[in-house]
Amino acid sequence: MPKKNKFMNRGAAILSICFALFFFVILGRMAYIQLTGKANGVELATKATEQHEKKRTIEASRGSILDRNGKVLAEDTATYKLIAVLDKKMTTDKKHPQHVKDKEKTAEKLATVINLDKSKILDILNRDGAKQVEFGSAGRDISYAKKQKIEKMNLPGISFLRDTKRYYPNGIFLSNVLGYADVNEKTNEIQGSLGLEKILNNYLTERDGSVTYESDKSGWKLPNSKEKITAPKNGDNVYLTIDQKIQTFLEDSMTKVAEKYKPKKIMAAVVEPKTGKVLAMGQRPSFDPNIRNVTNYYNDLVSYAYEPGSTMKIFTLAAAIQENVFSANEKYKSGTYKVGGGPVKDWNDGAGWGMTSFRDGLMRSSNVAFAKLANEKLGFDRFNEYLHKFGLYQKTGIDLPGEVSSKINYKYDFDKASTAYGQASAITPIQQLQAVTAIANNGKMMKPYVIDHIVDPDTKKVVKQTKPEQVGTPISADTAKKVRNLLGEVVTSDIGTGKPYKIEGFDVAGKTGTAQIAGTGGYLKGTSNYVFSFMGMAPKNDPKLVIYVAVQQPQLKAGQSSSDPVAEIFNPTMKNSLHYLNIEPTEKTDSGQEETKSQKMPDLTDKTVTSAEKEAKNEHLTPIVIGSDVAVKEQYPTAGEDVITNQKIFLKTDGKMTMPDMSGWSRREVLQFSKVSGIHIDVSGEGYASSQSVKKGKELKENTVIKVKFKNPD
């Protein structure tokens, strides 16, 4: 065999062996993949699914917080995040660049809209190696209006990402109750950080859904591909006992007092005594949860225990009446009273009023009178039992975070006597409010609460419902009535300390408080270094509301009384709230005319406007028609409710609504019109309607806002 053929045959053999080995390696690899479904440790089926399946997120919303009438107090709202694309590779069309081309011009234009200097914007746009940049807090939470303004500038490379933020439409409103929610930097999700937003986070938190489908390599959905949908779960909606109108009355009056008197602290709350529902709650200083300018992270109504002062005498009086040891006309020597080794002094530096009756001692808020009641009439052990019965030793358990307990100093006789008139022991405002519901609610003490119910917005099912809870009966209904009558005299008597809290048209029962403030080495000195307060209820015979107001260390000028800042919160809040709730006046009006007897409201629904008006006038009522249709669909008050002669009643029909002439209307009548029509009305001033921002006869739409000013008659 020639030598050349020999080498060729050997090469062919080697090549055949290599091909054979390569074939068996490929065959083995294919067999392995076929058997295991893996290649290089990667699941091929999973990889194929990833390449050909597309997943789109279906966004859910955090639950809203609403007042008892469904008015939104906190909700998610759409915002935008400003971004700038710097990567030139993004531009494929030189005529229409998709990156920032002129950084100087871009910075100059943006500086006119966002809260950032031109130089700082330039620094961001000139970051080395950055392909895309954001503008920090100045570029987040961009409103739709700002977005439109920036878009009109036609700045290449500037665009927006849709975002969500937590929004509080009322600003400084119920802030220390609501708290706030913020974006968690790690999860990029909205999370409750304070107040109800924090403790209800599990209810409010949403869960995004998704839709998955098969796609081609370009991402287009393949024909006949089946979608896999995971439904989103929106957060639950929380309905509070808070009434937005009453909260607004309280907020407005607190703001005015804070500006006028500049106190260290204001605390106030409105409670429905028959149920324990908190209708309003506020404090100063407060904050705007939209910008979170927080200076006090606590809700002082539940987290601040202090010596309450003479509002405590309400419960000492109730205990003495319940035990039949209070004799209104019995005389005692006022001024000073020695007990437990120390002198109890009346507030006028121990001068007192000589021999006086216990009734007058109550009117004048005598400390000696109540120290004697606790020590000599009740006895300290029996008085202590009532401190327990009124729940003053333990937390109320209100559904708000941060509640602290009281500190009752009851070791020494002097402290026991001092506790009877509101010194020595520290109590929270919410404990006092719970206790006073027993006075207002005929002996039944009701637990306060702010969360009414929680609803799943997807299924409409109620997932949590709070019901009124009676937590004790410290006194009888007869005792409660006697206490209210005496507290009514505190307001109406010429010598009563509660005179500044008299409200025209309504009987108010209540008790003032002036509490010393503990400092280093004793109590603070000075005429303003006190917590001035008032605990009041109205109407006296059947209280619908209880309001507590406390103002700490107001800056009083010459001629101003310590009761002025407290009354300027209590009086307008109570009066406006009673009018808003349609509670009929119980006293004489401005003109001195007596209120007429009540009658029952007839049923005028489903009748023609003509016949309904005629029947109303025959019943000596004043009908106001809302809407242009011929048939009455709703009426206010409803059939069977008490109405009085010449009272305005509202008959609502379908069709367009027009503005009535409100001249001479009372605030209550204007707010009734607002409630029935659904039109928002801003009211200001006192007395009767004197001007309105919308002319008579003009059509009213849902988004119309009417401003009505009131003036007192000359």
XYZ file of C-alpha atoms in Angstrom:
714
model
C 0.000 0.000 0.000
C 1.430 3.379 -0.920
C 2.577 5.500 1.996
C 0.189 8.326 1.036
C -2.892 6.083 1.247
C -1.727 4.792 4.585
C -1.754 8.293 6.104
C -5.078 9.108 4.490
C -6.699 6.019 5.940
C -5.298 6.806 9.376
C -6.632 10.415 9.164
C -10.006 9.222 8.040
C -10.154 6.815 10.949
C -9.265 9.521 13.464
C -11.821 11.876 11.938
C -14.479 9.168 12.075
C -13.695 8.519 15.716
C -13.979 12.281 16.488
C -17.291 12.531 14.695
C -18.512 9.448 16.501
C -17.456 10.855 19.865
C -19.090 14.235 19.057
C -22.256 12.397 17.966
C -22.418 10.408 21.186
C -21.803 13.583 23.287
C -24.661 15.356 21.471
C -26.852 12.289 21.806
C -26.034 12.018 25.484
C -26.708 15.733 26.025
C -30.046 15.463 24.275
C -30.953 12.408 26.320
C -30.004 14.251 29.521
C -32.101 17.301 28.600
C -34.968 15.046 27.540
C -34.881 13.163 30.821
C -34.201 16.080 33.224
C -35.661 19.063 31.349
C -32.586 21.090 32.380
C -29.729 22.744 30.542
C -26.823 24.300 32.475
C -28.946 24.031 35.607
C -31.831 26.005 34.076
C -35.347 24.598 33.729
C -35.987 24.877 29.994
C -39.759 24.833 30.337
C -39.532 27.673 32.841
C -37.171 29.582 30.550
C -39.492 29.127 27.589
C -42.429 30.273 29.656
C -40.488 33.348 30.772
C -39.631 34.218 27.190
C -43.105 33.720 25.821
C -45.250 34.762 28.796
C -45.886 38.370 29.675
C -47.191 39.569 33.034
C -49.008 42.852 33.586
C -49.756 44.224 37.055
C -53.312 45.192 37.957
C -52.931 47.908 40.573
C -55.058 47.941 43.716
C -55.713 50.918 45.986
C -55.103 51.394 49.702
C -58.373 51.655 51.586
C -59.874 55.067 52.253
C -60.749 56.561 55.633
C -64.136 58.292 55.678
C -66.354 60.143 58.138
C -69.690 58.737 59.269
C -71.458 60.265 56.254
C -68.991 58.902 53.700
C -66.934 62.089 53.301
C -63.346 61.153 52.411
C -60.725 62.003 55.047
C -57.809 60.012 53.575
C -57.418 58.345 50.179
C -54.945 57.316 47.484
C -54.549 59.754 44.635
C -52.616 59.644 41.366
C -49.423 61.721 41.145
C -46.457 61.778 38.794
C -42.692 61.396 39.114
C -40.491 63.597 36.941
C -37.583 61.872 35.123
C -34.946 62.974 32.618
C -33.428 60.622 30.010
C -29.732 61.423 29.423
C -28.709 58.435 27.269
C -28.202 59.579 23.651
C -28.766 56.005 22.430
C -32.450 56.518 23.180
C -32.662 58.894 20.205
C -33.238 57.247 16.810
C -34.655 60.302 15.061
C -32.322 63.320 15.130
C -35.210 65.659 14.387
C -37.069 64.421 17.485
C -34.505 63.726 20.256
C -35.657 61.510 23.126
C -32.887 62.556 25.487
C -32.081 65.881 27.171
C -30.346 67.850 24.432
C -30.039 71.341 25.921
C -29.341 70.913 29.650
C -29.030 74.642 30.336
C -32.443 75.422 28.842
C -34.037 72.364 30.481
C -32.762 73.365 33.938
C -33.906 76.953 33.494
C -37.430 75.928 32.460
C -37.890 73.246 35.132
C -36.752 75.619 37.899
C -39.851 77.734 37.249
C -42.159 74.805 38.097
C -40.492 72.458 40.592
C -39.031 73.496 43.936
C -35.382 73.216 42.907
C -32.790 75.818 41.847
C -31.481 75.867 38.293
C -27.952 75.089 39.496
C -29.107 71.992 41.402
C -31.109 70.771 38.420
C -27.993 71.191 36.254
C -25.939 69.185 38.752
C -28.452 66.335 38.428
C -28.493 66.510 34.614
C -24.659 66.458 34.504
C -24.173 63.298 36.560
C -21.379 61.203 35.067
C -22.472 57.976 33.406
C -26.144 58.411 34.291
C -28.604 57.222 31.651
C -31.709 58.437 33.461
C -32.128 60.653 36.529
C -34.819 61.707 38.992
C -35.101 64.964 40.938
C -35.602 63.752 44.518
C -38.550 64.981 46.558
C -38.912 68.031 44.279
C -39.681 65.719 41.363
C -42.118 63.464 43.202
C -45.823 63.991 43.865
C -46.167 66.157 40.763
C -49.799 67.162 40.304
C -51.608 66.746 37.005
C -51.693 70.527 36.569
C -47.905 70.793 37.007
C -47.410 67.844 34.661
C -49.411 69.624 31.960
C -47.427 72.820 32.490
C -44.115 71.002 32.064
C -45.352 69.072 29.017
C -46.271 72.346 27.287
C -42.604 73.384 27.535
C -41.747 70.634 24.989
C -38.475 69.721 26.682
C -36.785 66.698 24.972
C -35.928 63.863 27.350
C -38.307 65.022 30.096
C -41.077 62.554 30.899
C -43.178 61.224 33.775
C -43.885 57.993 35.611
C -47.345 57.531 37.136
C -47.203 57.266 40.908
C -49.580 57.071 43.880
C -49.538 59.059 47.106
C -51.665 59.229 50.215
C -53.777 62.355 50.191
C -55.625 64.113 53.013
C -58.110 66.522 51.377
C -58.752 68.577 54.520
C -55.137 69.315 55.470
C -54.852 70.147 59.185
C -57.955 68.202 60.163
C -58.213 65.377 62.700
C -54.486 64.946 62.078
C -53.401 63.369 65.365
C -56.241 60.852 65.020
C -55.747 59.958 61.345
C -51.948 60.043 61.489
C -50.403 59.539 58.070
C -49.122 56.905 55.643
C -45.859 57.187 53.729
C -43.898 55.245 51.105
C -41.736 52.465 52.526
C -38.355 52.977 50.818
C -37.569 49.221 50.889
C -40.849 47.881 49.483
C -41.942 51.052 47.647
C -45.408 50.514 49.138
C -47.553 52.954 51.094
C -47.519 52.063 54.774
C -49.192 53.577 57.834
C -46.723 55.436 60.051
C -48.877 57.168 62.690
C -52.385 57.168 64.174
C -55.221 55.178 62.608
C -53.208 54.786 59.404
C -50.695 52.762 61.419
C -52.918 50.644 63.678
C -55.327 49.839 60.826
C -52.568 49.172 58.284
C -53.544 45.495 57.913
C -57.096 46.501 56.969
C -56.079 49.388 54.710
C -53.237 47.673 52.818
C -54.010 46.585 49.264
C -52.695 43.602 47.248
C -51.971 44.116 43.544
C -53.291 41.602 41.010
C -51.872 40.485 37.648
C -52.772 39.178 34.214
C -50.460 36.684 32.452
C -50.641 35.759 28.736
C -48.523 34.079 26.033
C -46.727 36.390 23.637
C -44.401 36.381 20.627
C -40.815 37.571 20.833
C -41.994 41.172 20.348
C -44.344 40.952 23.308
C -47.600 40.844 21.319
C -50.308 38.585 22.679
C -50.614 35.342 20.706
C -53.999 34.479 19.175
C -56.095 32.072 21.277
C -53.737 32.409 24.251
C -55.506 32.011 27.577
C -55.142 34.757 30.160
C -54.359 33.889 33.766
C -55.832 36.578 35.989
C -55.051 37.092 39.663
C -57.619 39.574 40.908
C -56.372 42.600 42.878
C -57.503 43.091 46.474
C -58.229 46.709 47.354
C -57.678 47.777 50.935
C -60.700 47.953 53.234
C -62.501 51.267 53.682
C -62.714 52.539 57.266
C -65.745 54.578 58.328
C -65.273 56.658 61.480
C -67.785 58.050 63.960
C -66.321 61.493 63.164
C -68.717 63.975 61.551
C -66.849 66.182 59.085
C -69.136 69.177 59.735
C -68.748 69.031 63.523
C -65.006 68.422 63.172
C -64.830 71.521 60.957
C -66.645 73.616 63.586
C -64.099 72.437 66.164
C -61.046 72.900 63.923
C -62.058 76.427 62.886
C -62.589 77.594 66.459
C -59.317 76.029 67.664
C -57.402 77.715 64.848
C -58.822 81.133 65.768
C -58.008 80.665 69.463
C -54.496 79.381 68.682
C -53.793 82.490 66.582
C -55.353 84.907 69.065
C -54.041 83.576 72.398
C -50.985 81.503 71.354
C -51.434 78.816 74.044
C -48.950 76.001 74.630
C -51.658 73.426 74.020
C -55.348 73.022 73.093
C -57.322 69.790 73.526
C -60.975 69.369 72.577
C -63.447 66.623 71.732
C -67.154 66.206 70.995
C -68.855 62.977 72.127
C -72.374 61.622 71.655
C -73.148 60.543 75.239
C -75.868 58.019 74.423
C -73.518 55.926 72.277
C -69.950 56.956 73.132
C -69.287 57.945 69.499
C -66.562 60.558 69.143
C -67.940 63.080 66.642
C -64.911 65.378 66.661
C -61.454 65.421 68.228
C -58.612 67.864 67.792
C -55.618 69.583 69.311
C -53.109 72.334 68.791
C -50.332 72.267 67.837
C -51.284 69.951 64.994
C -49.890 69.206 61.539
C -50.784 68.731 57.890
C -50.464 65.003 57.072
C -49.818 65.873 53.420
C -46.509 67.515 54.347
C -46.013 65.861 57.759
C -44.758 68.923 59.637
C -45.189 67.076 62.932
C -44.147 68.644 66.240
C -46.237 66.440 68.538
C -46.580 62.764 67.624
C -49.132 62.084 70.368
C -52.897 62.406 70.492
C -53.138 64.460 73.685
C -56.786 63.543 74.294
C -55.695 59.969 75.055
C -51.943 60.284 75.699
C -51.723 63.206 78.125
C -52.661 62.735 81.779
C -52.735 65.881 83.917
C -54.439 67.300 86.993
C -57.889 68.145 85.585
C -58.865 70.886 88.005
C -62.460 71.580 88.949
C -64.100 69.540 86.169
C -63.337 66.677 88.574
C -65.929 68.133 90.967
C -68.657 66.765 88.667
C -67.897 63.238 89.830
C -67.471 64.140 93.503
C -70.863 65.875 93.363
C -72.474 62.865 91.644
C -71.093 60.486 94.281
C -72.388 62.681 97.126
C -75.881 62.947 95.587
C -76.010 59.208 94.882
C -75.127 58.480 98.518
C -77.707 61.036 99.787
C -75.081 63.081 101.614
C -75.310 66.264 99.542
C -77.536 68.920 101.082
C -77.606 71.927 98.781
C -78.669 74.429 101.457
C -76.409 73.171 104.244
C -73.851 75.775 105.327
C -70.098 75.301 105.698
C -67.192 77.665 106.367
C -65.354 78.410 103.137
C -61.821 79.757 102.730
C -59.466 77.147 104.165
C -59.905 73.604 105.465
C -57.257 71.588 107.256
C -57.068 67.944 106.242
C -54.214 65.449 106.351
C -51.772 67.969 107.797
C -52.194 70.525 105.011
C -54.632 73.373 104.317
C -57.034 73.133 101.405
C -57.568 76.657 100.061
C -60.329 78.123 97.945
C -59.107 79.531 94.648
C -59.341 83.160 95.847
C -56.156 82.626 97.869
C -58.100 81.066 100.724
C -60.318 84.106 101.398
C -63.489 82.174 100.648
C -66.987 83.623 101.030
C -67.582 83.108 104.740
C -70.392 80.776 105.793
C -72.025 79.668 102.566
C -74.175 76.824 101.239
C -72.873 73.811 99.394
C -74.994 74.907 96.409
C -73.185 78.254 96.324
C -69.917 76.418 96.878
C -70.602 74.535 93.659
C -71.559 77.732 91.818
C -68.310 79.411 92.954
C -66.243 76.232 92.480
C -65.099 76.108 96.099
C -62.289 73.628 96.757
C -63.153 73.527 100.441
C -66.733 72.437 99.703
C -65.588 69.395 97.746
C -62.789 68.453 100.137
C -65.424 68.437 102.888
C -67.825 66.362 100.770
C -65.151 63.731 100.150
C -63.800 63.644 103.700
C -66.730 64.349 106.008
C -69.812 63.390 103.988
C -68.711 60.479 101.808
C -65.569 59.359 103.578
C -62.414 58.756 101.589
C -63.003 54.997 101.199
C -66.476 55.441 99.758
C -65.289 58.297 97.539
C -62.533 56.018 96.221
C -65.168 53.443 95.251
C -66.744 56.045 92.973
C -63.389 56.840 91.389
C -63.366 53.176 90.380
C -67.035 53.195 89.315
C -66.443 56.187 87.040
C -63.527 54.330 85.429
C -60.916 56.865 86.503
C -58.376 54.251 87.566
C -58.054 52.476 84.226
C -57.759 53.204 80.526
C -60.993 53.526 78.576
C -59.800 51.124 75.876
C -60.718 53.578 73.115
C -59.749 52.332 69.637
C -56.901 54.818 69.262
C -53.166 54.220 69.751
C -51.104 55.534 72.636
C -53.697 55.703 75.423
C -52.078 56.170 78.823
C -53.582 55.482 82.215
C -54.319 57.884 85.016
C -52.239 58.314 88.134
C -54.486 58.523 91.186
C -52.508 59.598 94.260
C -54.536 58.136 97.087
C -52.062 57.408 99.859
C -52.243 60.523 102.034
C -55.406 62.247 103.229
C -54.375 65.590 101.770
C -53.960 63.975 98.329
C -57.323 62.243 98.720
C -59.013 65.548 99.507
C -57.151 67.256 96.654
C -58.278 64.571 94.199
C -61.896 65.428 95.046
C -61.487 68.905 93.547
C -59.107 67.962 90.704
C -55.570 68.306 92.048
C -52.922 65.749 93.120
C -54.114 63.069 90.645
C -53.603 63.011 86.877
C -56.369 61.943 84.467
C -56.659 61.947 80.661
C -59.354 63.943 78.834
C -60.822 60.765 77.342
C -61.259 59.284 80.848
C -63.193 62.390 81.886
C -65.329 62.225 78.759
C -66.196 58.585 79.332
C -67.076 59.285 82.961
C -69.294 62.263 82.103
C -71.410 60.183 79.712
C -72.942 58.696 82.864
C -74.135 62.188 83.870
C -75.478 62.965 80.395
C -76.912 59.488 79.726
C -78.990 58.953 82.864
C -76.382 56.937 84.737
C -75.209 54.714 81.879
C -71.494 55.143 81.191
C -70.550 54.537 77.536
C -67.152 53.551 76.160
C -65.842 56.125 73.644
C -64.897 54.948 70.147
C -63.943 56.404 66.751
C -64.055 53.419 64.346
C -67.659 52.795 63.337
C -67.259 50.042 60.735
C -64.854 48.660 58.138
C -66.007 47.564 54.674
C -64.408 45.389 51.998
C -64.917 47.571 48.880
C -64.741 44.568 46.522
C -67.421 42.435 48.203
C -69.235 45.300 50.014
C -69.210 43.149 53.148
C -68.727 44.697 56.590
C -65.607 43.075 58.043
C -65.746 44.909 61.374
C -68.601 46.699 63.153
C -68.305 48.574 66.441
C -71.408 48.774 68.588
C -72.061 51.104 71.538
C -70.819 49.523 74.759
C -72.044 50.349 78.240
C -69.119 50.002 80.656
C -70.819 50.825 83.939
C -73.700 52.427 85.802
C -71.990 54.458 88.534
C -75.113 56.478 89.398
C -78.880 56.311 88.963
C -80.910 58.205 86.366
C -82.380 60.349 89.149
C -78.911 61.301 90.395
C -77.780 62.126 86.854
C -80.766 64.463 86.424
C -80.045 66.228 89.728
C -76.388 66.677 88.785
C -77.352 68.132 85.383
C -79.759 70.588 87.012
C -77.067 71.804 89.395
C -74.512 72.053 86.584
C -77.104 74.028 84.646
C -77.177 76.542 87.505
C -73.366 76.823 87.277
C -73.958 78.310 83.813
C -77.062 80.404 84.530
C -76.424 81.625 88.104
C -75.135 85.153 88.647
C -72.393 83.719 90.857
C -71.706 80.690 88.649
C -68.239 80.253 87.168
C -69.857 78.852 84.001
C -71.603 82.072 82.919
C -69.311 82.589 79.881
C -70.577 79.288 78.468
C -74.212 80.268 78.254
C -75.491 79.754 74.693
C -78.501 81.631 73.393
C -81.328 79.231 72.663
C -79.993 76.213 74.544
C -79.743 75.094 78.171
C -76.116 74.177 78.878
C -74.963 72.210 81.917
C -71.301 72.105 82.767
C -68.346 72.752 85.007
C -65.268 74.907 84.647
C -61.744 73.811 85.503
C -58.563 75.698 86.380
C -55.730 73.266 86.962
C -52.285 74.149 88.243
C -49.294 72.911 86.248
C -46.547 71.080 88.078
C -43.031 72.444 87.561
C -39.616 72.042 89.145
C -40.001 72.478 92.904
C -43.784 73.009 92.864
C -46.556 74.480 90.746
C -45.860 77.170 88.145
C -46.684 80.740 89.152
C -48.408 83.414 87.089
C -51.958 84.167 85.966
C -51.608 82.243 82.681
C -49.751 79.164 83.937
C -52.824 76.958 84.205
C -54.868 74.530 82.156
C -58.237 76.270 81.747
C -61.072 73.940 80.802
C -64.813 73.391 80.548
C -66.831 70.179 80.433
C -70.299 70.948 79.082
C -73.383 69.193 77.752
C -76.554 70.324 75.966
C -79.486 70.406 75.914
C -79.442 70.018 79.691
C -82.567 67.872 80.059
C -81.602 65.429 77.306
C -77.975 65.991 76.283
C -77.189 65.152 72.676
C -73.569 66.298 72.877
C -70.812 66.492 75.460
C -67.856 68.769 74.693
C -64.603 69.034 76.616
C -62.206 71.899 75.911
C -58.868 72.543 77.627
C -56.474 75.400 76.847
C -53.023 75.355 78.438
C -51.132 78.557 79.212
C -52.809 81.029 76.852
C -51.202 84.470 76.544
C -53.889 86.662 78.120
C -53.850 90.408 77.718
C -55.277 93.034 80.052
C -59.052 92.749 80.189
C -59.106 89.151 78.921
C -60.517 86.413 81.152
C -59.131 82.904 81.505
C -62.503 81.613 80.290
C -62.326 83.580 77.006
C -60.167 81.166 74.951
C -62.099 78.137 76.236
C -65.512 79.706 75.559
C -64.414 80.779 72.085
C -63.984 77.095 71.255
C -66.827 75.547 73.268
C -69.623 77.995 72.434
C -69.447 78.092 68.611
C -68.730 74.364 68.399
C -71.687 73.449 70.610
C -74.103 75.953 69.063
C -73.248 75.178 65.447
C -73.284 71.432 66.087
C -76.713 71.514 67.741
C -78.121 73.552 64.848
C -76.517 71.177 62.351
C -78.052 68.183 64.147
C -81.478 69.859 64.121
C -81.705 70.046 67.897
C -84.496 72.508 68.617
C -83.733 75.557 70.805
C -85.016 75.472 74.368
C -84.911 79.149 75.294
C -86.057 82.506 73.930
C -84.853 83.802 70.581
C -83.131 87.129 69.854
C -86.481 88.914 69.604
C -87.576 87.584 72.969
C -90.389 85.469 71.480
C -91.010 82.107 73.056
C -90.476 79.024 70.931
C -93.828 77.571 69.894
C -94.897 74.037 70.693
C -93.758 71.294 68.394
C -95.906 69.253 66.031
C -95.342 66.197 63.862
C -93.992 66.566 60.345
C -96.503 65.284 57.738
C -95.515 62.804 55.010
C -95.288 64.830 51.785
C -93.276 62.421 49.612
C -94.714 61.244 46.272
C -97.096 64.197 46.230
C -97.033 66.966 43.655
C -95.099 70.061 44.669
C -98.298 72.116 44.529
C -100.254 69.863 46.881
C -97.245 69.353 49.191
C -96.726 73.110 49.501
C -100.405 73.652 50.200
C -100.493 70.988 52.921
C -97.300 72.338 54.509
C -98.717 75.867 54.643
C -101.948 74.545 56.165
C -99.767 73.045 58.916
C -98.169 76.494 59.414
C -94.845 75.374 57.953
C -92.631 77.182 55.411
C -91.823 74.895 52.450
C -88.602 75.351 50.420
C -88.629 73.399 47.134
C -85.328 72.007 45.822
C -85.403 70.787 42.195
C -87.514 71.494 39.133
C -89.638 68.327 38.887
C -93.331 68.181 39.790
C -93.188 65.398 42.407
C -91.599 65.389 45.873
C -89.011 62.597 46.198
C -87.461 63.470 49.573
C -88.390 65.686 52.487
C -86.575 67.113 55.435
C -87.408 66.716 58.261
C -88.747 63.222 57.622
C -92.350 62.278 58.364
C -93.113 62.014 62.073
C -90.247 64.212 63.281
C -90.994 67.162 65.550
C -91.300 70.542 63.823
C -92.360 73.942 65.091
C -94.664 76.632 63.738
C -93.243 78.520 60.734
C -90.213 76.212 60.552
C -88.616 75.937 57.127
C -88.978 72.449 55.648
C -87.257 71.208 52.499
C -88.998 69.342 49.673
C -86.586 67.808 47.170
C -87.604 66.813 43.644
C -85.672 65.546 40.637
C -84.453 67.962 37.979
C -82.122 70.915 38.100
C -81.675 72.814 41.354
C -81.604 76.597 41.557
C -80.264 78.896 44.253
C -82.855 80.243 46.713
C -82.687 83.635 48.428
C -81.195 82.787 51.841
C -81.508 86.297 53.283
C -82.521 86.047 56.934
C -82.023 82.288 57.146
C -80.464 80.915 60.319
C -77.221 78.988 60.161
C -79.150 75.820 60.971
C -81.489 76.359 58.009
C -78.593 77.012 55.630
C -76.814 73.842 56.775
C -80.058 71.874 56.414
C -80.314 73.055 52.809
C -76.701 71.941 52.260
C -77.452 68.495 53.686
C -80.596 67.946 51.607
C -79.279 69.349 48.326
C -75.803 67.851 48.575
C -74.311 71.239 47.695
C -71.294 72.319 49.766
C -71.814 75.595 51.632
C -69.069 77.510 53.462
C -70.528 79.568 56.306
C -68.914 82.431 58.199
C -70.049 84.868 60.866
C -72.839 84.662 63.438
C -76.531 85.538 63.403
C -78.561 85.371 60.200
C -77.641 85.056 56.511
C -76.761 88.459 55.071
C -75.070 87.628 51.756
C -74.560 84.682 49.424
C -71.951 84.122 46.704
C -74.433 82.576 44.228
C -77.336 84.714 43.057
C -80.953 83.667 43.503
C -82.230 81.591 40.580
C -78.823 80.446 39.331
C -78.580 76.729 38.537
C -76.723 74.651 41.119
C -74.510 71.713 40.177
C -72.839 69.087 42.368
C -69.461 70.836 42.295
C -70.912 74.270 43.105
C -69.494 75.851 46.268
C -71.648 78.488 47.960
C -70.348 80.981 50.513
C -72.886 82.421 52.929
C -72.039 85.172 55.412
C -73.996 85.799 58.610
C -74.487 88.941 60.682
C -76.191 89.626 63.979
C -79.138 92.070 63.889
C -78.256 95.650 64.891
